[in-house]
Tab-separated table of C-alpha atoms and ligand atoms in Angstrom:
chain	number	residue	atom	x	y	z
D	1	MET	CA	61.161	165.632	100.963
D	2	THR	CA	62.474	162.961	103.296
D	3	LYS	CA	61.072	162.177	106.704
D	4	PRO	CA	63.546	161.665	109.570
D	5	ILE	CA	64.103	158.024	110.509
D	6	TYR	CA	65.726	156.562	113.623
D	7	PHE	CA	67.733	153.337	113.603
D	8	TYR	CA	69.220	151.227	116.349
D	9	ASN	CA	72.844	151.319	115.264
D	10	SER	CA	74.615	148.196	116.618
D	11	GLN	CA	77.892	150.117	116.626
D	12	LYS	CA	76.498	152.766	118.992
D	13	GLY	CA	74.225	150.450	120.957
D	14	GLU	CA	71.339	152.937	120.739
D	15	LYS	CA	68.762	154.492	118.463
D	16	GLU	CA	69.982	157.517	116.562
D	17	LEU	CA	68.789	159.813	113.798
D	18	PHE	CA	69.838	158.424	110.448
D	19	LYS	CA	71.967	160.873	108.479
D	20	PRO	CA	72.822	159.513	105.036
D	21	LYS	CA	75.494	161.316	103.033
D	22	ASP	CA	72.994	161.747	100.197
D	23	PRO	CA	69.295	160.997	100.850
D	24	LEU	CA	68.851	160.662	97.087
D	25	GLU	CA	71.352	157.820	96.982
D	26	VAL	CA	71.379	155.919	100.260
D	27	LYS	CA	74.063	153.269	99.997
D	28	ILE	CA	73.117	149.966	101.599
D	29	TYR	CA	74.998	146.684	101.634
D	30	SER	CA	73.519	143.433	102.921
D	31	CYS	CA	75.275	140.125	103.439
D	32	GLY	CA	73.522	137.666	101.170
D	33	PRO	CA	73.290	133.909	100.656
D	34	THR	CA	75.937	131.245	100.216
D	35	VAL	CA	74.625	129.402	97.182
D	36	TYR	CA	74.974	125.648	97.708
D	37	ASN	CA	71.401	124.762	98.650
D	38	PHE	CA	67.933	126.241	99.026
D	39	ASN	CA	67.782	129.047	101.584
D	40	HIS	CA	65.689	128.295	104.647
D	41	ILE	CA	63.074	130.672	105.964
D	42	GLY	CA	65.471	131.788	108.722
D	43	ASN	CA	67.634	133.221	105.943
D	44	PHE	CA	64.514	134.773	104.477
D	45	ARG	CA	63.784	136.516	107.742
D	46	SER	CA	67.008	138.465	107.132
D	47	TYR	CA	66.098	139.173	103.512
D	48	ILE	CA	62.564	140.261	104.374
D	49	PHE	CA	64.108	142.597	106.920
D	50	VAL	CA	66.246	144.066	104.110
D	51	ASP	CA	63.074	144.411	102.029
D	52	ILE	CA	61.245	146.218	104.833
D	53	LEU	CA	64.231	148.522	105.255
D	54	ARG	CA	64.212	149.238	101.512
D	55	ARG	CA	60.474	149.778	101.186
D	56	SER	CA	60.290	151.893	104.368
D	57	LEU	CA	63.086	154.205	103.270
D	58	LYS	CA	61.385	154.635	99.903
D	59	LEU	CA	58.043	155.417	101.553
D	60	LEU	CA	59.826	157.997	103.697
D	61	GLY	CA	61.194	159.734	100.601
D	62	TYR	CA	64.716	158.329	100.248
D	63	GLN	CA	66.253	156.924	97.070
D	64	LEU	CA	68.488	153.887	97.271
D	65	ASN	CA	71.506	152.222	95.783
D	66	GLN	CA	71.473	148.794	97.373
D	67	THR	CA	73.643	145.688	97.143
D	68	MET	CA	73.335	142.079	98.273
D	69	ASN	CA	76.310	139.829	97.677
D	70	ILE	CA	76.172	136.240	96.508
D	71	THR	CA	78.826	134.022	98.080
D	72	ASP	CA	79.605	131.593	95.275
D	73	ILE	CA	82.868	130.267	96.647
D	74	ASP	CA	83.444	128.579	99.998
D	75	ASP	CA	84.519	125.212	101.423
D	76	LYS	CA	81.114	123.582	100.932
D	77	ILE	CA	80.772	124.817	97.353
D	78	ILE	CA	84.262	123.636	96.478
D	79	ASN	CA	83.718	120.196	98.045
D	80	GLN	CA	80.357	119.665	96.418
D	81	SER	CA	81.413	120.838	92.962
D	82	ILE	CA	84.402	118.459	93.095
D	83	GLN	CA	82.127	115.613	94.241
D	84	ASN	CA	79.685	116.323	91.409
D	85	GLY	CA	82.444	116.757	88.820
D	86	VAL	CA	81.223	120.202	87.757
D	87	THR	CA	82.718	123.688	87.741
D	88	ILE	CA	81.940	126.132	90.543
D	89	GLU	CA	79.734	128.102	88.159
D	90	GLU	CA	77.819	125.050	86.979
D	91	PHE	CA	77.263	124.038	90.587
D	92	THR	CA	76.119	127.431	91.896
D	93	GLN	CA	73.994	128.648	88.954
D	94	PRO	CA	70.852	126.592	89.790
D	95	TRP	CA	71.057	127.682	93.442
D	96	ILE	CA	71.347	131.340	92.452
D	97	LYS	CA	68.293	130.900	90.237
D	98	ALA	CA	66.377	129.187	93.038
D	99	PHE	CA	67.298	132.032	95.395
D	100	GLN	CA	65.989	134.629	92.948
D	101	GLU	CA	62.771	132.680	92.420
D	102	ASP	CA	62.268	132.485	96.170
D	103	LEU	CA	62.739	136.259	96.460
D	104	ASP	CA	59.974	136.696	93.881
D	105	THR	CA	57.693	134.233	95.656
D	106	LEU	CA	58.040	136.246	98.855
D	107	SER	CA	57.531	139.568	97.035
D	108	ILE	CA	60.999	140.722	98.020
D	109	GLU	CA	61.938	143.636	95.788
D	110	LYS	CA	65.101	143.244	93.736
D	111	VAL	CA	67.974	145.483	94.853
D	112	GLU	CA	70.259	147.315	92.439
D	113	HIS	CA	73.289	144.972	92.602
D	114	TYR	CA	73.842	141.240	93.235
D	115	PRO	CA	77.622	140.865	92.844
D	116	ARG	CA	79.212	137.418	93.017
D	117	ALA	CA	82.361	136.744	94.981
D	118	THR	CA	84.036	135.074	91.994
D	119	ASP	CA	83.618	138.301	89.996
D	120	SER	CA	85.478	140.376	92.580
D	121	ILE	CA	88.688	138.391	93.106
D	122	GLN	CA	91.001	141.143	91.807
D	123	GLU	CA	89.474	143.685	94.211
D	124	MET	CA	90.015	141.234	97.062
D	125	ILE	CA	93.648	140.721	96.108
D	126	HIS	CA	94.039	144.488	95.971
D	127	ILE	CA	92.817	144.786	99.586
D	128	ILE	CA	95.356	142.193	100.734
D	129	GLU	CA	98.075	144.150	98.938
D	130	ASN	CA	97.074	147.282	100.822
D	131	LEU	CA	96.939	145.362	104.093
D	132	LYS	CA	100.446	144.106	103.389
D	133	LYS	CA	101.650	147.664	102.797
D	134	ASN	CA	100.059	148.719	106.081
D	135	GLU	CA	101.592	145.732	107.912
D	136	PHE	CA	98.471	143.867	109.015
D	137	ILE	CA	99.242	140.477	107.503
D	138	TYR	CA	101.536	137.468	107.837
D	139	GLU	CA	102.057	134.305	105.871
D	140	LYS	CA	101.926	130.740	107.187
D	141	GLU	CA	102.139	127.583	105.061
D	142	GLY	CA	101.206	129.401	101.854
D	143	SER	CA	98.145	131.153	103.343
D	144	ILE	CA	97.859	134.817	104.353
D	145	TYR	CA	96.335	135.832	107.701
D	146	TYR	CA	95.142	139.076	109.237
D	147	SER	CA	96.837	139.778	112.530
D	148	ILE	CA	93.932	141.141	114.575
D	149	GLY	CA	96.281	142.266	117.356
D	150	LYS	CA	97.608	144.933	114.975
D	151	PHE	CA	94.199	146.566	114.528
D	152	LYS	CA	93.590	148.686	117.613
D	153	GLU	CA	89.837	149.008	117.079
D	154	TYR	CA	89.242	145.259	116.820
D	155	GLY	CA	86.208	144.337	118.946
D	156	LYS	CA	84.634	147.796	118.892
D	157	LEU	CA	81.521	146.755	116.931
D	158	SER	CA	80.837	143.569	118.873
D	159	LYS	CA	82.066	145.156	122.115
D	160	LEU	CA	84.257	142.175	122.777
D	161	ASP	CA	87.080	142.399	125.224
D	162	THR	CA	90.061	141.537	123.050
D	163	SER	CA	92.637	141.793	125.840
D	164	GLY	CA	92.783	138.031	126.355
D	165	MET	CA	92.789	137.214	122.676
D	166	ILE	CA	94.771	134.321	121.322
D	167	SER	CA	97.494	135.977	119.339
D	168	GLY	CA	98.783	133.892	116.449
D	169	ALA	CA	95.916	131.364	116.648
D	170	ARG	CA	94.632	131.040	113.140
D	171	TYR	CA	91.290	130.409	111.495
D	172	ASP	CA	91.186	129.327	107.897
D	173	THR	CA	87.820	127.712	107.282
D	174	ASP	CA	84.610	129.374	106.171
D	175	GLU	CA	82.854	128.209	109.334
D	176	TYR	CA	83.194	130.454	112.351
D	177	THR	CA	81.786	130.085	115.791
D	178	LYS	CA	80.785	132.974	117.959
D	179	ASP	CA	83.277	134.199	120.562
D	180	ASP	CA	86.330	132.862	118.735
D	181	LEU	CA	88.984	135.531	118.684
D	182	ARG	CA	91.505	134.472	116.137
D	183	ASP	CA	93.514	135.734	113.239
D	184	PHE	CA	91.452	135.034	110.153
D	185	VAL	CA	92.508	133.938	106.721
D	186	LEU	CA	92.636	136.407	103.824
D	187	TRP	CA	94.136	134.163	101.155
D	188	LYS	CA	93.962	130.385	101.348
D	189	ALA	CA	96.421	128.079	99.654
D	190	PRO	CA	94.608	125.240	97.799
D	191	LYS	CA	94.144	122.077	99.875
D	192	LEU	CA	92.140	119.729	97.651
D	193	LYS	CA	93.090	118.268	94.297
D	194	GLY	CA	91.161	120.065	91.545
D	195	GLU	CA	90.195	122.909	93.883
D	196	LYS	CA	89.409	126.175	92.111
D	197	SER	CA	92.155	128.744	92.654
D	198	TRP	CA	93.388	132.059	91.298
D	199	SER	CA	96.925	133.424	90.796
D	200	SER	CA	98.092	136.342	92.886
D	201	ILE	CA	101.295	137.841	94.195
D	202	PHE	CA	100.575	135.759	97.299
D	203	GLY	CA	100.671	132.572	95.213
D	204	GLU	CA	97.879	130.338	93.966
D	205	GLY	CA	94.838	130.362	96.199
D	206	ARG	CA	91.431	131.760	96.909
D	207	PRO	CA	90.105	134.507	99.159
D	208	GLY	CA	88.821	133.988	102.690
D	209	TRP	CA	85.091	134.506	103.114
D	210	HIS	CA	85.181	137.843	105.001
D	211	LEU	CA	87.098	139.564	102.264
D	212	GLU	CA	84.351	139.600	99.652
D	213	CYS	CA	82.105	142.086	101.472
D	214	SER	CA	84.933	144.600	102.011
D	215	ALA	CA	85.931	144.229	98.350
D	216	MET	CA	82.421	144.531	96.920
D	217	ILE	CA	81.613	147.624	98.954
D	218	ARG	CA	84.765	149.221	97.628
D	219	LYS	CA	84.105	148.037	94.067
D	220	ILE	CA	80.487	149.201	93.899
D	221	TYR	CA	80.606	152.363	95.986
D	222	ASN	CA	84.271	153.333	95.699
D	223	SER	CA	84.168	154.369	99.367
D	224	GLY	CA	82.099	153.834	102.498
D	225	ILE	CA	78.360	153.200	102.808
D	226	ASP	CA	75.433	154.475	104.865
D	227	ILE	CA	73.976	151.158	106.072
D	228	HIS	CA	75.318	147.631	106.408
D	229	THR	CA	72.928	144.818	107.353
D	230	GLY	CA	73.120	141.147	108.245
D	231	GLY	CA	71.770	138.559	110.634
D	232	ILE	CA	72.887	138.949	114.238
D	233	ASP	CA	75.165	135.897	113.866
D	234	LEU	CA	77.276	137.915	111.434
D	235	LEU	CA	78.035	140.728	113.869
D	236	PHE	CA	80.970	138.732	115.157
D	237	PRO	CA	83.330	137.744	113.701
D	238	HIS	CA	82.234	138.508	110.127
D	239	HIS	CA	81.409	142.205	110.446
D	240	GLU	CA	84.198	142.836	112.921
D	241	ASN	CA	86.579	141.340	110.367
D	242	GLU	CA	85.095	143.395	107.523
D	243	ILE	CA	85.873	146.550	109.525
D	244	ALA	CA	89.403	145.353	110.271
D	245	GLN	CA	90.006	144.687	106.572
D	246	SER	CA	88.472	147.868	105.170
D	247	LYS	CA	89.888	150.253	107.779
D	248	GLY	CA	93.242	148.459	107.641
D	249	ALA	CA	93.419	148.757	103.844
D	250	TYR	CA	91.940	152.266	103.561
D	251	PRO	CA	92.669	153.961	106.930
D	252	ASN	CA	91.591	157.427	105.788
D	253	GLU	CA	88.175	156.425	104.525
D	254	GLU	CA	84.934	155.915	106.380
D	255	PHE	CA	83.539	152.414	106.060
D	256	VAL	CA	80.026	151.977	107.505
D	257	ASN	CA	77.880	154.619	109.158
D	258	THR	CA	74.986	152.503	110.494
D	259	TRP	CA	75.081	148.776	111.311
D	260	LEU	CA	71.697	147.028	111.462
D	261	HIS	CA	71.361	143.430	112.645
D	262	CYS	CA	68.331	141.217	112.335
D	263	GLU	CA	67.518	138.740	115.106
D	264	HIS	CA	67.122	135.060	114.433
D	265	LEU	CA	64.183	132.973	113.453
D	266	LEU	CA	64.001	130.189	116.022
D	267	VAL	CA	62.459	126.745	116.188
D	268	ASP	CA	61.631	125.565	119.720
D	269	GLY	CA	63.909	128.295	121.069
D	270	GLN	CA	66.872	127.306	118.869
D	271	LYS	CA	68.228	129.195	115.856
D	272	MET	CA	66.885	127.750	112.616
D	273	SER	CA	69.933	126.549	110.728
D	274	LYS	CA	71.033	124.030	108.172
D	275	SER	CA	73.554	122.506	110.552
D	276	ALA	CA	70.963	121.983	113.327
D	277	GLY	CA	68.644	120.369	110.762
D	278	ASN	CA	65.635	122.223	112.218
D	279	PHE	CA	64.824	124.174	109.087
D	280	TYR	CA	62.096	124.601	106.507
D	281	THR	CA	62.920	125.862	103.057
D	282	LEU	CA	60.360	128.097	101.450
D	283	ARG	CA	59.528	125.245	99.074
D	284	ASP	CA	58.900	122.827	101.984
D	285	LEU	CA	56.197	125.193	103.185
D	286	LEU	CA	54.686	125.754	99.753
D	287	THR	CA	54.275	122.002	99.236
D	288	LYS	CA	52.347	121.945	102.507
D	289	GLY	CA	49.925	124.332	100.749
D	290	ILE	CA	50.999	127.382	102.734
D	291	ASP	CA	50.408	130.707	101.049
D	292	PRO	CA	53.722	132.627	100.677
D	293	LYS	CA	51.864	135.764	101.766
D	294	SER	CA	51.372	134.220	105.222
D	295	ILE	CA	55.107	133.554	105.441
D	296	ARG	CA	55.923	137.110	104.404
D	297	TYR	CA	53.392	138.481	106.877
D	298	LEU	CA	54.688	136.377	109.766
D	299	LEU	CA	58.316	137.302	109.122
D	300	LEU	CA	57.623	141.021	108.892
D	301	SER	CA	55.074	141.266	111.687
D	302	PHE	CA	57.702	140.861	114.426
D	303	HIS	CA	60.185	143.639	115.021
D	304	TYR	CA	63.477	142.768	113.375
D	305	ARG	CA	65.367	143.050	116.682
D	306	THR	CA	63.206	140.502	118.510
D	307	LYS	CA	63.600	136.758	118.285
D	308	LEU	CA	60.753	135.021	116.487
D	309	ASN	CA	59.770	131.441	117.236
D	310	PHE	CA	58.534	129.827	114.068
D	311	SER	CA	55.519	127.510	114.052
D	312	ILE	CA	52.842	126.415	111.603
D	313	ALA	CA	50.233	127.735	114.069
D	314	ARG	CA	51.817	131.184	113.734
D	315	LEU	CA	51.471	130.956	109.953
D	316	GLU	CA	47.785	130.200	110.402
D	317	GLU	CA	47.417	133.265	112.640
D	318	ALA	CA	49.226	135.296	109.992
D	319	SER	CA	46.789	134.093	107.365
D	320	LYS	CA	43.845	135.174	109.550
D	321	SER	CA	45.362	138.608	110.105
D	322	ILE	CA	45.821	139.090	106.361
D	323	GLN	CA	42.207	138.055	105.841
D	324	ARG	CA	40.963	140.576	108.422
D	325	ILE	CA	42.656	143.429	106.601
D	326	GLN	CA	41.663	142.095	103.176
D	327	ASN	CA	38.006	141.743	104.199
D	328	THR	CA	37.837	145.391	105.180
D	329	ILE	CA	39.440	146.442	101.892
D	330	ASP	CA	36.960	144.250	99.980
D	331	ARG	CA	33.996	145.652	101.898
D	332	ILE	CA	34.907	149.189	100.888
D	333	ILE	CA	35.907	148.361	97.341
D	334	GLU	CA	32.653	146.532	96.564
D	335	THR	CA	30.756	149.807	96.744
D	336	LYS	CA	33.110	151.713	94.452
D	337	GLU	CA	32.853	152.163	90.714
D	338	ILE	CA	36.386	153.498	90.168
D	339	GLU	CA	39.484	151.289	90.007
D	340	ASP	CA	42.387	153.669	90.553
D	341	PHE	CA	43.334	154.217	94.184
D	342	SER	CA	46.901	155.385	93.607
D	343	GLY	CA	48.399	158.316	95.477
D	344	ILE	CA	48.652	158.912	99.182
D	345	PRO	CA	45.604	159.660	101.352
D	346	VAL	CA	44.949	163.348	101.918
D	347	GLY	CA	41.725	163.453	103.940
D	348	TYR	CA	40.029	161.099	106.379
D	349	SER	CA	42.899	158.547	106.413
D	350	LEU	CA	45.819	160.948	106.378
D	351	SER	CA	46.494	160.943	110.123
D	352	LYS	CA	46.330	157.127	110.201
D	353	TYR	CA	48.798	157.000	107.338
D	354	GLU	CA	51.104	159.314	109.268
D	355	ASP	CA	50.854	157.031	112.317
D	356	PHE	CA	51.878	154.164	110.078
D	357	LEU	CA	54.877	156.055	108.632
D	358	ASN	CA	55.924	157.274	112.071
D	359	SER	CA	56.029	153.681	113.310
D	360	LEU	CA	58.336	152.731	110.450
D	361	ALA	CA	60.485	155.809	111.103
D	362	ASP	CA	60.939	154.495	114.643
D	363	ASP	CA	63.536	151.824	113.845
D	364	LEU	CA	61.191	150.009	111.418
D	365	ASN	CA	58.648	149.198	114.082
D	366	THR	CA	56.395	146.952	111.996
D	367	PRO	CA	54.367	145.545	114.934
D	368	LYS	CA	53.517	149.102	115.967
D	369	ALA	CA	52.613	149.910	112.341
D	370	LEU	CA	50.318	146.873	112.255
D	371	GLY	CA	48.766	147.996	115.533
D	372	THR	CA	47.780	151.298	113.931
D	373	ILE	CA	46.266	149.445	110.971
D	374	PHE	CA	44.120	147.111	113.104
D	375	GLU	CA	42.902	150.035	115.193
D	376	PHE	CA	41.872	151.851	112.016
D	377	ILE	CA	40.156	148.768	110.626
D	378	LYS	CA	37.984	148.512	113.722
D	379	GLU	CA	36.878	152.104	113.226
D	380	ILE	CA	36.179	151.599	109.512
D	381	ASN	CA	34.186	148.405	110.086
D	382	VAL	CA	31.921	150.169	112.575
D	383	LYS	CA	31.358	152.924	110.007
D	384	LEU	CA	30.624	150.364	107.294
D	385	ASP	CA	28.191	148.519	109.597
D	386	ASN	CA	26.319	151.766	110.126
D	387	ASN	CA	26.545	152.934	106.535
D	388	GLN	CA	28.551	155.929	107.649
D	389	LEU	CA	31.617	155.783	105.415
D	390	SER	CA	31.117	158.505	102.819
D	391	GLU	CA	32.134	158.051	99.186
D	392	GLU	CA	35.028	160.485	99.583
D	393	ASP	CA	36.291	158.929	102.835
D	394	GLY	CA	35.994	155.456	101.316
D	395	ILE	CA	38.203	156.419	98.390
D	396	ASP	CA	40.696	158.096	100.712
D	397	THR	CA	40.774	154.892	102.796
D	398	LEU	CA	41.486	152.797	99.721
D	399	LYS	CA	44.383	155.145	98.966
D	400	TYR	CA	45.579	154.459	102.489
D	401	PHE	CA	45.462	150.682	101.939
D	402	ASN	CA	47.141	151.016	98.581
D	403	SER	CA	49.937	153.089	100.136
D	404	ILE	CA	50.567	150.782	103.087
D	405	ASN	CA	50.612	147.905	100.625
D	406	SER	CA	53.793	149.404	99.139
D	407	LEU	CA	55.368	148.067	102.311
D	408	PHE	CA	53.431	144.820	102.707
D	409	SER	CA	52.900	143.738	99.115
D	410	ILE	CA	50.344	141.286	100.463
D	411	PHE	CA	46.922	142.857	99.935
D	412	ARG	CA	44.715	143.200	96.893
D	413	VAL	CA	43.413	146.729	96.559
D	414	GLU	CA	41.263	146.055	93.503
D	415	LYS	CA	37.998	144.361	92.675
D	416	LEU	CA	37.918	140.584	92.468
D	417	ASN	CA	37.797	139.365	88.915
D	418	LEU	CA	34.665	137.384	88.441
D	419	ILE	CA	35.508	133.981	87.070
D	420	ASN	CA	33.055	131.254	86.126
D	421	GLU	CA	33.233	127.567	86.987
D	422	ALA	CA	34.289	126.417	83.524
D	423	GLU	CA	37.252	128.797	83.601
D	424	ILE	CA	38.256	127.533	87.048
D	425	GLU	CA	38.032	123.892	85.912
D	426	SER	CA	40.124	124.647	82.843
D	427	LEU	CA	42.868	126.260	84.957
D	428	ILE	CA	42.801	123.270	87.312
D	429	GLU	CA	43.282	120.933	84.316
D	430	LYS	CA	46.270	123.019	83.183
D	431	ARG	CA	47.740	122.811	86.673
D	432	ILE	CA	47.350	119.008	86.797
D	433	GLU	CA	49.090	118.803	83.408
D	434	ALA	CA	51.923	121.074	84.582
D	435	LYS	CA	52.406	118.965	87.712
D	436	LYS	CA	52.556	115.809	85.617
D	437	ASN	CA	55.338	117.426	83.602
D	438	LYS	CA	57.088	118.418	86.831
D	439	ASP	CA	56.638	122.067	85.800
D	440	PHE	CA	56.059	123.197	89.379
D	441	LYS	CA	56.620	126.833	88.562
D	442	THR	CA	53.548	126.882	86.296
D	443	SER	CA	51.479	124.763	88.664
D	444	ASP	CA	52.323	127.107	91.550
D	445	GLU	CA	51.547	130.136	89.422
D	446	ILE	CA	48.104	128.787	88.540
D	447	ARG	CA	47.367	128.044	92.195
D	448	ASP	CA	48.502	131.564	93.175
D	449	THR	CA	46.496	133.224	90.402
D	450	LEU	CA	43.366	131.429	91.528
D	451	LEU	CA	44.091	132.273	95.145
D	452	GLU	CA	44.427	135.940	94.271
D	453	ILE	CA	40.941	135.964	92.850
D	454	GLY	CA	39.598	134.155	95.882
D	455	ILE	CA	39.650	130.532	94.731
D	456	ILE	CA	41.313	128.046	97.077
D	457	LEU	CA	42.526	124.704	95.717
D	458	GLU	CA	42.791	121.598	97.856
D	459	ASP	CA	44.712	118.548	96.714
D	460	THR	CA	42.731	115.605	98.088
D	461	LYS	CA	42.977	111.835	97.552
D	462	SER	CA	40.017	111.977	95.208
D	463	GLY	CA	41.499	114.784	93.112
D	464	VAL	CA	41.621	118.544	93.219
D	465	LYS	CA	38.748	120.320	94.960
D	466	TRP	CA	38.148	124.055	94.903
D	467	LYS	CA	36.179	126.525	96.959
D	468	ARG	CA	35.622	130.266	97.050
D	469	LYS	CA	37.210	132.108	99.981
E	501	LIG	P1	74.214	132.093	105.355
E	501	LIG	O1	73.772	131.593	103.989
E	501	LIG	O2	74.213	131.085	106.422
E	501	LIG	O3	75.502	132.881	105.259
E	501	LIG	O4	73.121	133.155	105.840
E	501	LIG	C1	72.609	134.163	105.015
E	501	LIG	C2	71.907	135.208	105.860
E	501	LIG	O5	70.838	134.629	106.624
E	501	LIG	C3	72.810	135.895	106.878
E	501	LIG	O6	72.491	137.280	106.926
E	501	LIG	C4	72.459	135.210	108.194
E	501	LIG	O7	72.720	136.017	109.285
E	501	LIG	C5	70.976	134.982	108.010
E	501	LIG	N1	70.424	133.894	108.833
E	501	LIG	C6	70.867	132.615	108.923
E	501	LIG	N2	70.091	131.894	109.797
E	501	LIG	C7	69.129	132.746	110.263
E	501	LIG	C8	68.026	132.623	111.179
E	501	LIG	N3	67.718	131.474	111.783
E	501	LIG	N4	67.268	133.725	111.421
E	501	LIG	C9	67.540	134.900	110.797
E	501	LIG	N5	68.555	135.085	109.923
E	501	LIG	C10	69.351	134.034	109.654
E	502	LIG	ZN1	79.287	140.065	104.598
C-alpha cells in the first residue's frame, strides 16, 4: 500500500499529487557530480535531498529505480587530464571513488544506477541523429548546435520569455550562466591537441554536457521518467535544454512528469561554489573534527526549497539537536532487556509516526517532521521523569525511533556497547598508527566507531585525549 505524496513540481509551479506510472517502480533521475575534484557540501545538499526523496518514498510504500549520472567528460576534465599526462579515465577514477566514499560517510543510500557519460556516447550520437532528422540542428565550424528557436516549448520549464532570444548566438562551453538564451552545443569539434574525441557521422568530437542526461534517461528507462531532480541552478539552461533535446528527438514520448529542484547552500548569503572559493569539502569539515552526522542533520533539517546559510555554529546546533533525540532514545532503551525494535509502531506512538509520515508526504517537509519529533520527545521525557512510560509503550516508542531513523540514519536505537579503558587505549593506538601511515580511512573509521559507542576523541598538542559523552 502506498500513501499519497504531494510534490512541488517546478514545471507546474505548484504542489500536486504525485502519480507515478508504476508505484512499484518509480523512475527517478538526478543530475550528479562532475568528477574533477572533491564535491563541496553545497553539492551534498543536493545529494542529501535526493536521499531524503528516496528514503521518504520508500517509507511511504513506493519502490524505486533510481539513477544519478557521473559527468566524466567536460572542459575542466579534459584540460586537467592533458596537463597531468593521464587518460580521462585515469584522471576521473580517484574522484569517482572519493565521491562514493563521501556518500557513505554521509549515510547517503546508493541508488540503482551510476552511469558515466563516457559509457553513453553512442546513445548521445543517436539523439543528435534524431534531432537532425527532425530539423533541430545546424553545423558551424565542425560543431553541431541545437537551434532553440525551432523548439516551440523552449522556456516552458523555467518560464523564461524567449521572445527576445538571441537567435544564432552559440554556446559551446560546459560553463553556463543563468539567463543566457543561446543555441547550445550538441557535438563539439576537438580544440586542444591530444583532446579525447569520438568518431561520429558528425565528424570527430565529443558531446556537449546537456546531452548526457537525455541519453542516459533513454538508455536506462527506454522512455520517460516520473521524477527528475537537480539543484536550482540546473533548472535553466540545463534542464530546459534536456527537454528540448529529448522532446525534439522523441516527440511522441513523455519525458519527465515531475521536476524537483533543491535550493542552494549559501555562505554569507552567497551560493557555495568552487568558482566563488567559499566552499568546504566534506573532508575539510571532518579534519576540523566535525561529526558527519551533524552535517547530514543540518542539510536535511531545512526544507529543500528554502535557502540554507551554512555556518559552523549551525553544525554545533545540529549536534545538540541530535543529542537531544539520542538522549531520549537512550533513556528508554536503558530500561529494556530486549534488543529488537524493528517494525513500525502500532500502539502509543502510532499517531506520532503518522504525523511524521504526513509531514514527509507534504513535499518532503523535513522541518515539520522534526517538529513532530521534538514535540513527542517532550511528552516522553515528562513520562520518563514521572516513571509513567509503561513497558509496552516504551517498546512501541523505540519502534517509532527505529522507523524514523530509516529516514535520518543518524540515531542509535540499540544499547551502548560497554567498552573498557584498555580497549579504548588500544583502538587509539591503532588510530595513531593508521594516521602515521596516512591511512585516513582507517583512522576515521576508528574515531567513528568510538564515537558511536559514546567515546569522543580529541587531538590535542599533548596527544590524543578521550572522554565519554
Ligand atoms: P556540479 O558538480 O557543479 O555540476 O553540481 C552537482 C550538483 O550539485 C548539481 O545538482 C548542482 O545543482 C548542485 N549544487 C552545486 N552547488 C550547490 C549549492 N551551493 N547548494 C546546493 N546544491 C548545489
Ligand atoms: Zn543533468
